[in-house]
Amino acid sequence: GGACDIIKYYHDKHDEFAEQVKAYDALIVRINPGQLSQGTSPGTQQRFDALMNKCLSEGKLVWSSPDVQTKMGAKDALVMIKDMSCGLPDTFA
């Protein structure tokens, strides 16, 4: 079976988040590219992206990865999963 949990990322609790995600086989990222660069400490977006890339290199599924988010745009990715059990049906581009 599978399960899905919501884990919120707080820029001042990066290490705690990094420890939490170790328990998961896959991650669905629901933020916009660059969103963590606004109103957070310098380097937050880079730390988050590096963590997601590390998860990818360890064989975890990360959807969408920082690279895909940048190329595709997170809004488009969220619209694509809106009808899945982990999506939100009221998500529009």
GROMACS .gro file of N, CA and C in nm:
model
  279
    1GLY      N    1   0.081  -0.118   0.000
    1GLY     CA    2   0.000   0.000   0.000
    1GLY      C    3   0.086   0.124   0.000
    2GLY      N    4   0.021   0.233  -0.012
    2GLY     CA    5   0.089   0.361  -0.013
    2GLY      C    6   0.021   0.459   0.081
    3ALA      N    7   0.090   0.562   0.113
    3ALA     CA    8   0.037   0.667   0.199
    3ALA      C    9   0.092   0.800   0.153
    4CYS      N   10   0.024   0.905   0.189
    4CYS     CA   11   0.066   1.040   0.152
    4CYS      C   12   0.053   1.129   0.275
    5ASP      N   13   0.156   1.202   0.305
    5ASP     CA   14   0.156   1.294   0.419
    5ASP      C   15   0.194   1.433   0.370
    6ILE      N   16   0.140   1.533   0.435
    6ILE     CA   17   0.180   1.671   0.406
    6ILE      C   18   0.291   1.709   0.504
    7ILE      N   19   0.402   1.751   0.449
    7ILE     CA   20   0.514   1.799   0.531
    7ILE      C   21   0.544   1.940   0.484
    8LYS      N   22   0.527   2.035   0.570
    8LYS     CA   23   0.552   2.174   0.533
    8LYS      C   24   0.699   2.207   0.553
    9TYR      N   25   0.751   2.286   0.459
    9TYR     CA   26   0.889   2.329   0.464
    9TYR      C   27   0.896   2.469   0.524
   10TYR      N   28   0.975   2.483   0.630
   10TYR     CA   29   1.001   2.613   0.691
   10TYR      C   30   1.149   2.643   0.674
   11HIS      N   31   1.179   2.757   0.616
   11HIS     CA   32   1.318   2.790   0.582
   11HIS      C   33   1.411   2.786   0.702
   12ASP      N   34   1.358   2.814   0.820
   12ASP     CA   35   1.442   2.813   0.939
   12ASP      C   36   1.447   2.676   1.007
   13LYS      N   37   1.385   2.575   0.945
   13LYS     CA   38   1.387   2.439   0.998
   13LYS      C   39   1.428   2.340   0.888
   14HIS      N   40   1.520   2.383   0.803
   14HIS     CA   41   1.563   2.302   0.689
   14HIS      C   42   1.614   2.164   0.732
   15ASP      N   43   1.699   2.161   0.832
   15ASP     CA   44   1.759   2.034   0.874
   15ASP      C   45   1.653   1.936   0.926
   16GLU      N   46   1.553   1.987   0.996
   16GLU     CA   47   1.443   1.902   1.044
   16GLU      C   48   1.366   1.843   0.925
   17PHE      N   49   1.339   1.926   0.825
   17PHE     CA   50   1.269   1.880   0.705
   17PHE      C   51   1.352   1.774   0.633
   18ALA      N   52   1.481   1.799   0.619
   18ALA     CA   53   1.571   1.704   0.552
   18ALA      C   54   1.569   1.569   0.623
   19GLU      N   55   1.562   1.572   0.752
   19GLU     CA   56   1.556   1.448   0.829
   19GLU      C   57   1.421   1.377   0.808
   20GLN      N   58   1.313   1.451   0.805
   20GLN     CA   59   1.180   1.395   0.785
   20GLN      C   60   1.167   1.324   0.651
   21VAL      N   61   1.218   1.385   0.544
   21VAL     CA   62   1.197   1.329   0.410
   21VAL      C   63   1.276   1.201   0.387
   22LYS      N   64   1.371   1.171   0.474
   22LYS     CA   65   1.446   1.046   0.462
   22LYS      C   66   1.355   0.924   0.471
   23ALA      N   67   1.242   0.938   0.539
   23ALA     CA   68   1.151   0.826   0.561
   23ALA      C   69   1.063   0.795   0.440
   24TYR      N   70   1.069   0.877   0.336
   24TYR     CA   71   0.978   0.863   0.222
   24TYR      C   72   1.049   0.813   0.097
   25ASP      N   73   0.975   0.740   0.014
   25ASP     CA   74   1.026   0.689  -0.113
   25ASP      C   75   1.010   0.791  -0.225
   26ALA      N   76   0.916   0.884  -0.208
   26ALA     CA   77   0.887   0.981  -0.312
   26ALA      C   78   0.836   1.111  -0.249
   27LEU      N   79   0.853   1.220  -0.323
   27LEU     CA   80   0.810   1.351  -0.275
   27LEU      C   81   0.739   1.424  -0.388
   28ILE      N   82   0.628   1.487  -0.357
   28ILE     CA   83   0.561   1.576  -0.451
   28ILE      C   84   0.579   1.717  -0.398
   29VAL      N   85   0.646   1.799  -0.476
   29VAL     CA   86   0.679   1.935  -0.434
   29VAL      C   87   0.572   2.029  -0.487
   30ARG      N   88   0.509   2.103  -0.396
   30ARG     CA   89   0.401   2.192  -0.435
   30ARG      C   90   0.437   2.338  -0.406
   31ILE      N   91   0.550   2.380  -0.462
   31ILE     CA   92   0.590   2.520  -0.453
   31ILE      C   93   0.629   2.567  -0.592
   32ASN      N   94   0.628   2.695  -0.612
   32ASN     CA   95   0.670   2.754  -0.739
   32ASN      C   96   0.821   2.774  -0.740
   33PRO      N   97   0.884   2.762  -0.856
   33PRO     CA   98   1.028   2.793  -0.864
   33PRO      C   99   1.054   2.935  -0.815
   34GLY      N  100   1.151   2.949  -0.728
   34GLY     CA  101   1.187   3.080  -0.676
   34GLY      C  102   1.103   3.126  -0.558
   35GLN      N  103   0.998   3.053  -0.525
   35GLN     CA  104   0.909   3.093  -0.415
   35GLN      C  105   0.985   3.105  -0.283
   36LEU      N  106   1.083   3.019  -0.263
   36LEU     CA  107   1.157   3.020  -0.137
   36LEU      C  108   1.264   3.128  -0.133
   37SER      N  109   1.272   3.209  -0.238
   37SER     CA  110   1.366   3.320  -0.240
   37SER      C  111   1.302   3.448  -0.190
   38GLN      N  112   1.174   3.442  -0.159
   38GLN     CA  113   1.100   3.561  -0.117
   38GLN      C  114   1.064   3.551   0.031
   39GLY      N  115   1.111   3.648   0.108
   39GLY     CA  116   1.076   3.653   0.250
   39GLY      C  117   1.144   3.547   0.334
   40THR      N  118   1.253   3.490   0.284
   40THR     CA  119   1.328   3.390   0.360
   40THR      C  120   1.475   3.433   0.366
   41SER      N  121   1.552   3.361   0.444
   41SER     CA  122   1.694   3.394   0.454
   41SER      C  123   1.764   3.363   0.321
   42PRO      N  124   1.870   3.436   0.290
   42PRO     CA  125   1.942   3.415   0.164
   42PRO      C  126   1.988   3.269   0.149
   43GLY      N  127   1.971   3.216   0.029
   43GLY     CA  128   2.015   3.079   0.001
   43GLY      C  129   1.911   2.972   0.027
   44THR      N  130   1.793   3.011   0.074
   44THR     CA  131   1.690   2.912   0.108
   44THR      C  132   1.650   2.829  -0.014
   45GLN      N  133   1.622   2.894  -0.126
   45GLN     CA  134   1.581   2.819  -0.246
   45GLN      C  135   1.691   2.723  -0.289
   46GLN      N  136   1.816   2.768  -0.283
   46GLN     CA  137   1.928   2.684  -0.323
   46GLN      C  138   1.942   2.563  -0.231
   47ARG      N  139   1.923   2.584  -0.100
   47ARG     CA  140   1.932   2.472  -0.004
   47ARG      C  141   1.821   2.370  -0.030
   48PHE      N  142   1.699   2.421  -0.054
   48PHE     CA  143   1.587   2.331  -0.081
   48PHE      C  144   1.611   2.253  -0.211
   49ASP      N  145   1.652   2.324  -0.317
   49ASP     CA  146   1.677   2.257  -0.445
   49ASP      C  147   1.788   2.153  -0.432
   50ALA      N  148   1.893   2.186  -0.359
   50ALA     CA  149   2.003   2.091  -0.338
   50ALA      C  150   1.953   1.967  -0.264
   51LEU      N  151   1.866   1.986  -0.168
   51LEU     CA  152   1.810   1.871  -0.095
   51LEU      C  153   1.727   1.783  -0.188
   52MET      N  154   1.643   1.845  -0.272
   52MET     CA  155   1.562   1.767  -0.365
   52MET      C  156   1.651   1.692  -0.464
   53ASN      N  157   1.757   1.757  -0.511
   53ASN     CA  158   1.850   1.691  -0.603
   53ASN      C  159   1.925   1.577  -0.534
   54LYS      N  160   1.954   1.594  -0.407
   54LYS     CA  161   2.018   1.486  -0.330
   54LYS      C  162   1.923   1.367  -0.319
   55CYS      N  163   1.797   1.394  -0.291
   55CYS     CA  164   1.697   1.286  -0.284
   55CYS      C  165   1.690   1.212  -0.417
   56LEU      N  166   1.691   1.286  -0.527
   56LEU     CA  167   1.691   1.224  -0.660
   56LEU      C  168   1.813   1.134  -0.679
   57SER      N  169   1.929   1.183  -0.638
   57SER     CA  170   2.053   1.106  -0.657
   57SER      C  171   2.055   0.980  -0.571
   58GLU      N  172   1.974   0.979  -0.465
   58GLU     CA  173   1.963   0.860  -0.379
   58GLU      C  174   1.856   0.764  -0.428
   59GLY      N  175   1.792   0.797  -0.541
   59GLY     CA  176   1.693   0.706  -0.598
   59GLY      C  177   1.549   0.735  -0.559
   60LYS      N  178   1.527   0.843  -0.484
   60LYS     CA  179   1.389   0.880  -0.450
   60LYS      C  180   1.324   0.948  -0.570
   61LEU      N  181   1.195   0.934  -0.581
   61LEU     CA  182   1.120   1.005  -0.683
   61LEU      C  183   1.086   1.143  -0.629
   62VAL      N  184   1.116   1.245  -0.704
   62VAL     CA  185   1.082   1.383  -0.666
   62VAL      C  186   1.007   1.444  -0.784
   63TRP      N  187   0.879   1.477  -0.759
   63TRP     CA  188   0.799   1.533  -0.867
   63TRP      C  189   0.735   1.662  -0.820
   64SER      N  190   0.766   1.763  -0.880
   64SER     CA  191   0.862   1.775  -0.988
   64SER      C  192   0.995   1.824  -0.932
   65SER      N  193   1.100   1.779  -0.997
   65SER     CA  194   1.235   1.814  -0.953
   65SER      C  195   1.260   1.963  -0.976
   66PRO      N  196   1.362   2.018  -0.910
   66PRO     CA  197   1.394   2.159  -0.934
   66PRO      C  198   1.417   2.189  -1.082
   67ASP      N  199   1.483   2.099  -1.153
   67ASP     CA  200   1.510   2.120  -1.295
   67ASP      C  201   1.380   2.122  -1.376
   68VAL      N  202   1.292   2.028  -1.348
   68VAL     CA  203   1.164   2.022  -1.420
   68VAL      C  204   1.078   2.143  -1.385
   69GLN      N  205   1.076   2.182  -1.259
   69GLN     CA  206   0.997   2.299  -1.218
   69GLN      C  207   1.042   2.423  -1.293
   70THR      N  208   1.172   2.439  -1.306
   70THR     CA  209   1.225   2.556  -1.375
   70THR      C  210   1.190   2.553  -1.524
   71LYS      N  211   1.202   2.436  -1.585
   71LYS     CA  212   1.176   2.425  -1.728
   71LYS      C  213   1.027   2.426  -1.761
   72MET      N  214   0.947   2.364  -1.675
   72MET     CA  215   0.806   2.347  -1.706
   72MET      C  216   0.719   2.452  -1.639
   73GLY      N  217   0.759   2.494  -1.523
   73GLY     CA  218   0.676   2.585  -1.445
   73GLY      C  219   0.591   2.504  -1.349
   74ALA      N  220   0.601   2.533  -1.221
   74ALA     CA  221   0.533   2.453  -1.120
   74ALA      C  222   0.382   2.455  -1.137
   75LYS      N  223   0.326   2.568  -1.179
   75LYS     CA  224   0.181   2.575  -1.195
   75LYS      C  225   0.132   2.469  -1.293
   76ASP      N  226   0.203   2.453  -1.405
   76ASP     CA  227   0.165   2.352  -1.503
   76ASP      C  228   0.171   2.212  -1.441
   77ALA      N  229   0.276   2.187  -1.362
   77ALA     CA  230   0.290   2.056  -1.299
   77ALA      C  231   0.176   2.030  -1.201
   78LEU      N  232   0.139   2.130  -1.124
   78LEU     CA  233   0.031   2.113  -1.027
   78LEU      C  234  -0.103   2.091  -1.097
   79VAL      N  235  -0.123   2.157  -1.209
   79VAL     CA  236  -0.247   2.137  -1.286
   79VAL      C  237  -0.252   1.993  -1.336
   80MET      N  238  -0.138   1.938  -1.375
   80MET     CA  239  -0.135   1.802  -1.429
   80MET      C  240  -0.172   1.697  -1.324
   81ILE      N  241  -0.147   1.724  -1.195
   81ILE     CA  242  -0.180   1.626  -1.092
   81ILE      C  243  -0.309   1.660  -1.017
   82LYS      N  244  -0.381   1.762  -1.060
   82LYS     CA  245  -0.497   1.809  -0.985
   82LYS      C  246  -0.605   1.704  -0.966
   83ASP      N  247  -0.617   1.608  -1.057
   83ASP     CA  248  -0.720   1.506  -1.046
   83ASP      C  249  -0.671   1.377  -0.981
   84MET      N  250  -0.546   1.376  -0.941
   84MET     CA  251  -0.492   1.260  -0.869
   84MET      C  252  -0.529   1.272  -0.722
   85SER      N  253  -0.518   1.164  -0.648
   85SER     CA  254  -0.556   1.167  -0.506
   85SER      C  255  -0.469   1.264  -0.426
   86CYS      N  256  -0.349   1.297  -0.473
   86CYS     CA  257  -0.262   1.390  -0.402
   86CYS      C  258  -0.278   1.533  -0.453
   87GLY      N  259  -0.360   1.554  -0.555
   87GLY     CA  260  -0.377   1.687  -0.613
   87GLY      C  261  -0.496   1.761  -0.554
   88LEU      N  262  -0.511   1.884  -0.596
   88LEU     CA  263  -0.623   1.967  -0.554
   88LEU      C  264  -0.705   2.000  -0.678
   89PRO      N  265  -0.834   1.957  -0.682
   89PRO     CA  266  -0.914   1.974  -0.802
   89PRO      C  267  -0.937   2.119  -0.844
   90ASP      N  268  -0.918   2.212  -0.753
   90ASP     CA  269  -0.940   2.352  -0.786
   90ASP      C  270  -0.811   2.423  -0.829
   91THR      N  271  -0.712   2.346  -0.875
   91THR     CA  272  -0.585   2.402  -0.922
   91THR      C  273  -0.597   2.435  -1.071
   92PHE      N  274  -0.571   2.559  -1.106
   92PHE     CA  275  -0.579   2.603  -1.245
   92PHE      C  276  -0.453   2.678  -1.282
   93ALA      N  277  -0.415   2.674  -1.409
   93ALA     CA  278  -0.294   2.745  -1.455
   93ALA      C  279  -0.325   2.890  -1.477
   0.00000   0.00000   0.00000
